Amino acid sequence: MSGSVGASPGSILYVKIKDNDACVFTKGGYDKAYGNQTLIYMGKVDGINAFHSSYSKIYLNLKMPITEENCIRINSLEFKENFPYSITLEVDREYNQRICVKQNSEGKTVLLEAKADLEKGTYCGTNQYNYSSNSLLAKLKIFIIGWLAY
């Protein structure tokens, strides 16, 4: 399955590596999802906005993942190296984040910076990046401005 995805001003989804898996959480919001359903999906972002779905799961009666302690985990085997991924969590609103994942020389999963370029589209940088801090707001604003300029 493939389709187009554009930059949207959805809420920020935070990502951290926990026991070698990606761990996603919202840092706020509601305790329970509307209708008690939580959908998480992700896919590779290839070139300029081509989205290739690679993972999805629906959770019923799940407590909202608002902290690292009750995050939703995505197994590191779901990621291929050096590809940017878009991860979306849908409840009553949409939370999203673009990330890159890599295994370091010790076999541990690390997060790399996902970059955007008008000619290349979204691609992986070489620097590690902390997707679990509030500094994402600045990065997200730059990312959205870059996409809107396109």
CSV table of N, CA and C in Angstrom, one decimal:
chain,number,residue,atom,x,y,z
A,1,MET,N,0.8,-1.2,0.0
A,1,MET,CA,0.0,0.0,0.0
A,1,MET,C,0.9,1.2,0.0
A,2,SER,N,0.6,2.2,-0.8
A,2,SER,CA,1.3,3.4,-0.8
A,2,SER,C,0.4,4.6,-1.1
A,3,GLY,N,0.8,5.8,-0.7
A,3,GLY,CA,0.0,6.9,-0.9
A,3,GLY,C,0.8,8.2,-0.7
A,4,SER,N,0.1,9.3,-0.6
A,4,SER,CA,0.8,10.5,-0.4
A,4,SER,C,0.6,11.0,1.1
A,5,VAL,N,1.5,11.6,1.6
A,5,VAL,CA,1.4,12.2,3.0
A,5,VAL,C,2.0,13.6,2.9
A,6,GLY,N,1.3,14.5,3.6
A,6,GLY,CA,1.8,15.9,3.6
A,6,GLY,C,2.1,16.3,5.0
A,7,ALA,N,2.8,17.4,5.2
A,7,ALA,CA,3.0,17.9,6.5
A,7,ALA,C,1.7,18.4,7.1
A,8,SER,N,1.4,18.0,8.2
A,8,SER,CA,0.2,18.5,8.9
A,8,SER,C,0.6,19.0,10.3
A,9,PRO,N,-0.1,20.0,10.8
A,9,PRO,CA,0.3,20.5,12.1
A,9,PRO,C,-0.3,19.7,13.2
A,10,GLY,N,-0.2,18.4,13.1
A,10,GLY,CA,-0.7,17.5,14.2
A,10,GLY,C,0.2,17.7,15.4
A,11,SER,N,-0.2,17.1,16.5
A,11,SER,CA,0.5,17.1,17.7
A,11,SER,C,1.8,16.3,17.6
A,12,ILE,N,2.8,16.6,18.4
A,12,ILE,CA,4.0,15.9,18.4
A,12,ILE,C,3.9,14.6,19.1
A,13,LEU,N,4.5,13.6,18.4
A,13,LEU,CA,4.6,12.3,19.0
A,13,LEU,C,6.1,12.1,19.4
A,14,TYR,N,6.3,11.8,20.7
A,14,TYR,CA,7.7,11.7,21.2
A,14,TYR,C,8.2,10.3,21.0
A,15,VAL,N,9.4,10.1,20.8
A,15,VAL,CA,10.0,8.7,20.5
A,15,VAL,C,11.3,8.6,21.3
A,16,LYS,N,11.4,7.5,22.0
A,16,LYS,CA,12.7,7.2,22.7
A,16,LYS,C,13.0,5.7,22.5
A,17,ILE,N,14.2,5.3,22.6
A,17,ILE,CA,14.6,3.9,22.5
A,17,ILE,C,14.5,3.3,23.9
A,18,LYS,N,13.8,2.2,24.1
A,18,LYS,CA,13.7,1.6,25.4
A,18,LYS,C,13.9,0.1,25.1
A,19,ASP,N,14.9,-0.5,25.7
A,19,ASP,CA,15.2,-1.9,25.6
A,19,ASP,C,15.3,-2.3,24.1
A,20,ASN,N,16.0,-1.4,23.3
A,20,ASN,CA,16.3,-1.6,21.9
A,20,ASN,C,15.0,-1.4,21.0
A,21,ASP,N,13.9,-1.1,21.5
A,21,ASP,CA,12.7,-0.9,20.7
A,21,ASP,C,12.3,0.6,20.7
A,22,ALA,N,11.6,1.0,19.7
A,22,ALA,CA,11.1,2.4,19.7
A,22,ALA,C,9.9,2.5,20.6
A,23,CYS,N,9.9,3.5,21.4
A,23,CYS,CA,8.9,3.7,22.5
A,23,CYS,C,8.2,5.0,22.2
A,24,VAL,N,6.9,5.1,21.9
A,24,VAL,CA,6.2,6.3,21.5
A,24,VAL,C,5.3,6.8,22.6
A,25,PHE,N,5.2,8.1,22.8
A,25,PHE,CA,4.3,8.6,23.8
A,25,PHE,C,4.0,10.1,23.5
A,26,THR,N,2.9,10.7,24.2
A,26,THR,CA,2.4,12.0,23.8
A,26,THR,C,2.8,13.1,24.7
A,27,LYS,N,3.2,12.9,25.9
A,27,LYS,CA,3.5,13.9,26.9
A,27,LYS,C,2.3,14.8,27.2
A,28,GLY,N,1.2,14.2,27.2
A,28,GLY,CA,0.0,15.0,27.6
A,28,GLY,C,-1.2,14.5,26.9
A,29,GLY,N,-2.3,15.1,27.1
A,29,GLY,CA,-3.6,14.7,26.4
A,29,GLY,C,-4.5,14.0,27.4
A,30,TYR,N,-5.2,13.0,26.9
A,30,TYR,CA,-6.3,12.4,27.6
A,30,TYR,C,-5.7,11.0,28.2
A,31,ASP,N,-6.4,10.6,29.2
A,31,ASP,CA,-6.1,9.3,29.8
A,31,ASP,C,-6.6,8.1,29.0
A,32,LYS,N,-7.7,8.3,28.4
A,32,LYS,CA,-8.3,7.2,27.5
A,32,LYS,C,-8.6,7.8,26.1
A,33,ALA,N,-8.5,7.0,25.2
A,33,ALA,CA,-8.8,7.4,23.8
A,33,ALA,C,-10.3,7.4,23.6
A,34,TYR,N,-10.8,8.3,22.7
A,34,TYR,CA,-12.2,8.4,22.4
A,34,TYR,C,-12.6,7.0,21.7
A,35,GLY,N,-13.7,6.5,22.2
A,35,GLY,CA,-14.2,5.2,21.7
A,35,GLY,C,-13.3,4.0,22.2
A,36,ASN,N,-12.4,4.3,23.1
A,36,ASN,CA,-11.4,3.3,23.6
A,36,ASN,C,-10.6,2.6,22.5
A,37,GLN,N,-10.4,3.3,21.4
A,37,GLN,CA,-9.5,2.7,20.3
A,37,GLN,C,-8.3,3.6,20.1
A,38,THR,N,-7.2,3.0,20.0
A,38,THR,CA,-6.0,3.7,19.7
A,38,THR,C,-5.3,3.0,18.5
A,39,LEU,N,-5.0,3.8,17.4
A,39,LEU,CA,-4.4,3.2,16.2
A,39,LEU,C,-3.0,3.8,16.1
A,40,ILE,N,-2.0,2.9,15.9
A,40,ILE,CA,-0.7,3.3,15.6
A,40,ILE,C,-0.3,2.7,14.3
A,41,TYR,N,0.3,3.6,13.4
A,41,TYR,CA,0.8,3.0,12.1
A,41,TYR,C,2.0,3.8,11.7
A,42,MET,N,2.8,3.2,10.9
A,42,MET,CA,4.0,3.8,10.4
A,42,MET,C,4.3,3.3,9.0
A,43,GLY,N,5.2,4.0,8.4
A,43,GLY,CA,5.7,3.6,7.1
A,43,GLY,C,6.9,4.4,6.7
A,44,LYS,N,7.6,3.8,5.7
A,44,LYS,CA,8.8,4.5,5.1
A,44,LYS,C,8.3,5.7,4.4
A,45,VAL,N,9.1,6.8,4.5
A,45,VAL,CA,8.9,8.0,3.7
A,45,VAL,C,10.0,8.0,2.6
A,46,ASP,N,9.6,7.8,1.4
A,46,ASP,CA,10.6,7.6,0.3
A,46,ASP,C,10.5,8.8,-0.6
A,47,GLY,N,11.7,9.5,-0.8
A,47,GLY,CA,11.7,10.6,-1.6
A,47,GLY,C,10.9,11.8,-1.1
A,48,ILE,N,10.1,12.4,-2.0
A,48,ILE,CA,9.3,13.5,-1.7
A,48,ILE,C,7.9,13.0,-1.4
A,49,ASN,N,7.6,12.8,-0.2
A,49,ASN,CA,6.2,12.5,0.3
A,49,ASN,C,5.6,11.1,-0.1
A,50,ALA,N,6.4,10.2,-0.6
A,50,ALA,CA,5.8,8.9,-0.9
A,50,ALA,C,5.8,8.1,0.4
A,51,PHE,N,4.7,7.6,0.8
A,51,PHE,CA,4.5,6.9,2.1
A,51,PHE,C,4.2,5.4,1.8
A,52,HIS,N,5.0,4.5,2.3
A,52,HIS,CA,4.8,3.1,2.1
A,52,HIS,C,4.5,2.5,3.5
A,53,SER,N,3.3,2.1,3.7
A,53,SER,CA,2.9,1.6,5.0
A,53,SER,C,3.7,0.3,5.3
A,54,SER,N,4.1,0.2,6.6
A,54,SER,CA,4.9,-1.0,6.9
A,54,SER,C,4.4,-1.6,8.3
A,55,TYR,N,3.6,-0.9,9.0
A,55,TYR,CA,3.2,-1.4,10.3
A,55,TYR,C,1.9,-0.7,10.8
A,56,SER,N,1.0,-1.5,11.3
A,56,SER,CA,-0.2,-0.8,12.0
A,56,SER,C,-0.7,-1.8,13.0
A,57,LYS,N,-1.3,-1.2,14.0
A,57,LYS,CA,-1.9,-2.0,15.1
A,57,LYS,C,-3.0,-1.2,15.8
A,58,ILE,N,-4.1,-1.8,16.1
A,58,ILE,CA,-5.2,-1.1,16.8
A,58,ILE,C,-5.2,-1.7,18.3
A,59,TYR,N,-5.2,-0.8,19.2
A,59,TYR,CA,-5.3,-1.2,20.6
A,59,TYR,C,-6.7,-0.8,21.2
A,60,LEU,N,-7.3,-1.7,21.9
A,60,LEU,CA,-8.6,-1.4,22.5
A,60,LEU,C,-8.4,-1.2,24.0
A,61,ASN,N,-9.1,-0.3,24.6
A,61,ASN,CA,-9.1,0.0,26.0
A,61,ASN,C,-7.7,0.2,26.6
A,62,LEU,N,-6.9,0.9,25.8
A,62,LEU,CA,-5.5,1.2,26.2
A,62,LEU,C,-5.4,2.5,26.9
A,63,LYS,N,-4.7,2.6,28.0
A,63,LYS,CA,-4.5,3.8,28.7
A,63,LYS,C,-3.5,4.6,27.8
A,64,MET,N,-3.9,5.9,27.6
A,64,MET,CA,-3.1,6.7,26.7
A,64,MET,C,-1.6,6.7,27.1
A,65,PRO,N,-0.7,6.6,26.1
A,65,PRO,CA,0.7,6.6,26.3
A,65,PRO,C,1.2,8.0,26.5
A,66,ILE,N,1.0,8.6,27.6
A,66,ILE,CA,1.4,10.0,27.8
A,66,ILE,C,2.8,10.2,28.5
A,67,THR,N,3.3,9.1,29.0
A,67,THR,CA,4.7,9.1,29.5
A,67,THR,C,5.5,8.0,29.0
A,68,GLU,N,6.8,8.1,29.2
A,68,GLU,CA,7.7,7.0,28.8
A,68,GLU,C,7.4,5.7,29.5
A,69,GLU,N,6.9,5.8,30.7
A,69,GLU,CA,6.6,4.6,31.5
A,69,GLU,C,5.4,3.7,30.8
A,70,ASN,N,4.5,4.4,30.2
A,70,ASN,CA,3.4,3.6,29.6
A,70,ASN,C,3.3,3.9,28.1
A,71,CYS,N,4.5,3.9,27.5
A,71,CYS,CA,4.6,4.1,26.0
A,71,CYS,C,4.2,2.9,25.3
A,72,ILE,N,3.9,3.1,24.0
A,72,ILE,CA,3.6,2.0,23.1
A,72,ILE,C,5.0,1.7,22.4
A,73,ARG,N,5.3,0.4,22.4
A,73,ARG,CA,6.6,-0.1,21.9
A,73,ARG,C,6.4,-0.6,20.4
A,74,ILE,N,7.4,-0.3,19.6
A,74,ILE,CA,7.4,-0.8,18.2
A,74,ILE,C,8.8,-1.6,18.2
A,75,ASN,N,8.7,-2.8,17.9
A,75,ASN,CA,9.9,-3.7,17.8
A,75,ASN,C,10.9,-3.1,16.8
A,76,SER,N,12.2,-3.1,17.2
A,76,SER,CA,13.2,-2.6,16.3
A,76,SER,C,13.3,-3.3,15.0
A,77,LEU,N,12.8,-4.6,14.9
A,77,LEU,CA,12.9,-5.3,13.7
A,77,LEU,C,11.9,-4.8,12.6
A,78,GLU,N,11.0,-3.9,13.0
A,78,GLU,CA,10.0,-3.3,12.1
A,78,GLU,C,10.7,-2.2,11.2
A,79,PHE,N,11.9,-1.8,11.6
A,79,PHE,CA,12.6,-0.7,10.9
A,79,PHE,C,13.7,-1.2,10.1
A,80,LYS,N,13.9,-0.7,8.9
A,80,LYS,CA,15.1,-1.0,8.0
A,80,LYS,C,16.0,0.3,8.2
A,81,GLU,N,17.3,0.0,8.2
A,81,GLU,CA,18.2,1.1,8.4
A,81,GLU,C,18.2,2.1,7.3
A,82,ASN,N,18.6,3.3,7.7
A,82,ASN,CA,18.8,4.5,6.8
A,82,ASN,C,17.6,4.8,5.9
A,83,PHE,N,16.4,4.5,6.5
A,83,PHE,CA,15.1,5.0,5.8
A,83,PHE,C,14.4,5.9,6.8
A,84,PRO,N,13.9,7.0,6.4
A,84,PRO,CA,13.1,7.8,7.3
A,84,PRO,C,11.7,7.1,7.4
A,85,TYR,N,11.1,7.2,8.6
A,85,TYR,CA,9.8,6.6,8.9
A,85,TYR,C,8.9,7.7,9.5
A,86,SER,N,7.6,7.6,9.1
A,86,SER,CA,6.6,8.5,9.7
A,86,SER,C,5.8,7.6,10.6
A,87,ILE,N,5.7,8.0,11.9
A,87,ILE,CA,4.9,7.2,12.9
A,87,ILE,C,3.8,8.1,13.3
A,88,THR,N,2.6,7.5,13.3
A,88,THR,CA,1.3,8.2,13.6
A,88,THR,C,0.6,7.5,14.7
A,89,LEU,N,0.1,8.2,15.7
A,89,LEU,CA,-0.8,7.7,16.7
A,89,LEU,C,-2.1,8.4,16.6
A,90,GLU,N,-3.2,7.7,16.3
A,90,GLU,CA,-4.5,8.3,16.2
A,90,GLU,C,-5.4,7.9,17.4
A,91,VAL,N,-5.9,8.9,18.0
A,91,VAL,CA,-6.9,8.8,19.0
A,91,VAL,C,-8.0,9.8,18.7
A,92,ASP,N,-8.3,10.7,19.5
A,92,ASP,CA,-9.2,11.8,19.2
A,92,ASP,C,-8.5,12.8,18.3
A,93,ARG,N,-7.2,12.8,18.3
A,93,ARG,CA,-6.4,13.7,17.5
A,93,ARG,C,-5.3,12.9,17.0
A,94,GLU,N,-4.5,13.5,16.1
A,94,GLU,CA,-3.3,12.8,15.5
A,94,GLU,C,-2.0,13.3,16.1
A,95,TYR,N,-1.2,12.4,16.5
A,95,TYR,CA,0.2,12.7,16.9
A,95,TYR,C,1.1,12.0,15.9
A,96,ASN,N,2.1,12.8,15.5
A,96,ASN,CA,3.0,12.2,14.5
A,96,ASN,C,4.5,12.6,14.7
A,97,GLN,N,5.4,11.9,14.1
A,97,GLN,CA,6.8,12.2,14.1
A,97,GLN,C,7.5,11.4,13.0
A,98,ARG,N,8.5,12.0,12.4
A,98,ARG,CA,9.3,11.4,11.4
A,98,ARG,C,10.7,11.1,12.1
A,99,ILE,N,11.1,9.8,11.9
A,99,ILE,CA,12.4,9.4,12.6
A,99,ILE,C,13.2,8.6,11.6
A,100,CYS,N,14.5,8.4,12.0
A,100,CYS,CA,15.4,7.5,11.3
A,100,CYS,C,16.0,6.6,12.4
A,101,VAL,N,16.2,5.3,12.1
A,101,VAL,CA,16.7,4.3,13.1
A,101,VAL,C,17.9,3.6,12.5
A,102,LYS,N,18.8,3.4,13.4
A,102,LYS,CA,20.1,2.7,12.9
A,102,LYS,C,20.5,1.8,14.1
A,103,GLN,N,21.2,0.7,13.7
A,103,GLN,CA,21.9,-0.1,14.7
A,103,GLN,C,23.3,0.3,14.8
A,104,ASN,N,23.8,0.6,16.0
A,104,ASN,CA,25.2,1.0,16.1
A,104,ASN,C,26.1,-0.2,16.1
A,105,SER,N,27.4,0.1,16.3
A,105,SER,CA,28.4,-1.0,16.2
A,105,SER,C,28.3,-2.1,17.3
A,106,GLU,N,27.6,-1.7,18.4
A,106,GLU,CA,27.3,-2.6,19.5
A,106,GLU,C,26.0,-3.3,19.4
A,107,GLY,N,25.3,-3.1,18.2
A,107,GLY,CA,24.0,-3.8,18.0
A,107,GLY,C,22.8,-3.1,18.7
A,108,LYS,N,23.1,-1.9,19.3
A,108,LYS,CA,22.0,-1.2,19.9
A,108,LYS,C,21.3,-0.2,18.9
A,109,THR,N,20.0,-0.1,19.1
A,109,THR,CA,19.2,0.8,18.3
A,109,THR,C,19.4,2.2,18.7
A,110,VAL,N,19.7,3.1,17.7
A,110,VAL,CA,19.8,4.5,18.0
A,110,VAL,C,18.9,5.3,17.0
A,111,LEU,N,18.5,6.5,17.4
A,111,LEU,CA,17.7,7.3,16.6
A,111,LEU,C,18.6,8.4,15.9
A,112,LEU,N,18.4,8.5,14.6
A,112,LEU,CA,19.1,9.5,13.8
A,112,LEU,C,18.2,10.7,13.4
A,113,GLU,N,18.7,11.8,13.1
A,113,GLU,CA,18.0,12.9,12.7
A,113,GLU,C,17.3,12.7,11.3
A,114,ALA,N,16.0,13.0,11.2
A,114,ALA,CA,15.3,12.9,9.9
A,114,ALA,C,15.3,14.3,9.4
A,115,LYS,N,15.8,14.4,8.2
A,115,LYS,CA,16.0,15.8,7.5
A,115,LYS,C,15.0,15.9,6.4
A,116,ALA,N,14.7,17.1,6.0
A,116,ALA,CA,13.9,17.4,4.9
A,116,ALA,C,14.6,18.4,3.9
A,117,ASP,N,14.5,18.1,2.6
A,117,ASP,CA,15.1,18.9,1.6
A,117,ASP,C,14.1,19.0,0.5
A,118,LEU,N,13.9,20.2,-0.1
A,118,LEU,CA,13.0,20.3,-1.2
A,118,LEU,C,13.3,19.5,-2.4
A,119,GLU,N,14.5,19.2,-2.7
A,119,GLU,CA,14.9,18.4,-3.8
A,119,GLU,C,15.0,16.9,-3.5
A,120,LYS,N,15.5,16.6,-2.3
A,120,LYS,CA,15.7,15.2,-1.9
A,120,LYS,C,14.5,14.6,-1.2
A,121,GLY,N,13.7,15.4,-0.7
A,121,GLY,CA,12.6,15.0,0.2
A,121,GLY,C,13.1,14.7,1.6
A,122,THR,N,12.5,13.7,2.2
A,122,THR,CA,12.9,13.4,3.6
A,122,THR,C,14.0,12.3,3.5
A,123,TYR,N,15.0,12.5,4.3
A,123,TYR,CA,16.1,11.5,4.3
A,123,TYR,C,16.8,11.5,5.7
A,124,CYS,N,17.6,10.5,5.9
A,124,CYS,CA,18.3,10.3,7.2
A,124,CYS,C,19.6,11.1,7.3
A,125,GLY,N,19.8,11.8,8.4
A,125,GLY,CA,21.1,12.4,8.6
A,125,GLY,C,22.0,11.4,9.3
A,126,THR,N,23.2,11.9,9.7
A,126,THR,CA,24.2,11.0,10.3
A,126,THR,C,24.3,11.3,11.8
A,127,ASN,N,23.6,12.3,12.3
A,127,ASN,CA,23.7,12.7,13.8
A,127,ASN,C,22.6,12.0,14.5
A,128,GLN,N,22.9,11.6,15.8
A,128,GLN,CA,21.9,11.0,16.6
A,128,GLN,C,21.0,12.2,17.1
A,129,TYR,N,19.7,11.9,17.3
A,129,TYR,CA,18.8,12.9,17.7
A,129,TYR,C,17.9,12.5,18.8
A,130,ASN,N,17.5,13.4,19.7
A,130,ASN,CA,16.7,13.1,20.8
A,130,ASN,C,15.2,13.5,20.5
A,131,TYR,N,14.4,12.5,20.1
A,131,TYR,CA,13.0,12.7,19.8
A,131,TYR,C,12.1,12.7,21.0
A,132,SER,N,12.7,12.7,22.2
A,132,SER,CA,11.9,12.6,23.4
A,132,SER,C,11.9,13.9,24.2
A,133,SER,N,12.5,15.0,23.6
A,133,SER,CA,12.6,16.3,24.4
A,133,SER,C,11.7,17.3,23.7
A,134,ASN,N,11.5,18.4,24.4
A,134,ASN,CA,10.7,19.5,23.9
A,134,ASN,C,11.4,20.3,22.8
A,135,SER,N,12.7,20.0,22.6
A,135,SER,CA,13.4,20.8,21.5
A,135,SER,C,12.8,20.4,20.1
A,136,LEU,N,11.9,19.4,20.1
A,136,LEU,CA,11.3,19.0,18.9
A,136,LEU,C,10.4,20.1,18.3
A,137,LEU,N,9.9,21.0,19.1
A,137,LEU,CA,9.0,22.1,18.7
A,137,LEU,C,9.8,22.9,17.6
A,138,ALA,N,11.0,23.2,17.9
A,138,ALA,CA,11.8,24.0,16.9
A,138,ALA,C,12.0,23.2,15.7
A,139,LYS,N,12.4,22.0,15.8
A,139,LYS,CA,12.6,21.1,14.6
A,139,LYS,C,11.3,21.0,13.8
A,140,LEU,N,10.2,20.8,14.5
A,140,LEU,CA,8.9,20.6,13.8
A,140,LEU,C,8.5,21.8,13.0
A,141,LYS,N,8.7,23.0,13.6
A,141,LYS,CA,8.4,24.2,12.9
A,141,LYS,C,9.2,24.4,11.6
A,142,ILE,N,10.5,24.1,11.7
A,142,ILE,CA,11.4,24.2,10.6
A,142,ILE,C,10.9,23.2,9.5
A,143,PHE,N,10.6,22.0,9.9
A,143,PHE,CA,10.2,20.9,9.0
A,143,PHE,C,8.9,21.3,8.3
A,144,ILE,N,7.9,21.8,9.0
A,144,ILE,CA,6.6,22.2,8.4
A,144,ILE,C,6.9,23.4,7.5
A,145,ILE,N,7.6,24.4,7.8
A,145,ILE,CA,7.9,25.5,7.0
A,145,ILE,C,8.6,25.0,5.7
A,146,GLY,N,9.5,24.1,5.8
A,146,GLY,CA,10.1,23.5,4.6
A,146,GLY,C,9.1,22.8,3.7
A,147,TRP,N,8.2,22.1,4.2
A,147,TRP,CA,7.2,21.4,3.4
A,147,TRP,C,6.2,22.3,2.8
A,148,LEU,N,5.8,23.4,3.6
A,148,LEU,CA,4.9,24.3,3.1
A,148,LEU,C,5.5,25.1,1.9
A,149,ALA,N,6.8,25.4,2.0
A,149,ALA,CA,7.5,26.1,0.9
A,149,ALA,C,7.5,25.3,-0.4
A,150,TYR,N,7.3,24.0,-0.3
A,150,TYR,CA,7.3,23.1,-1.4
A,150,TYR,C,6.0,23.3,-2.2
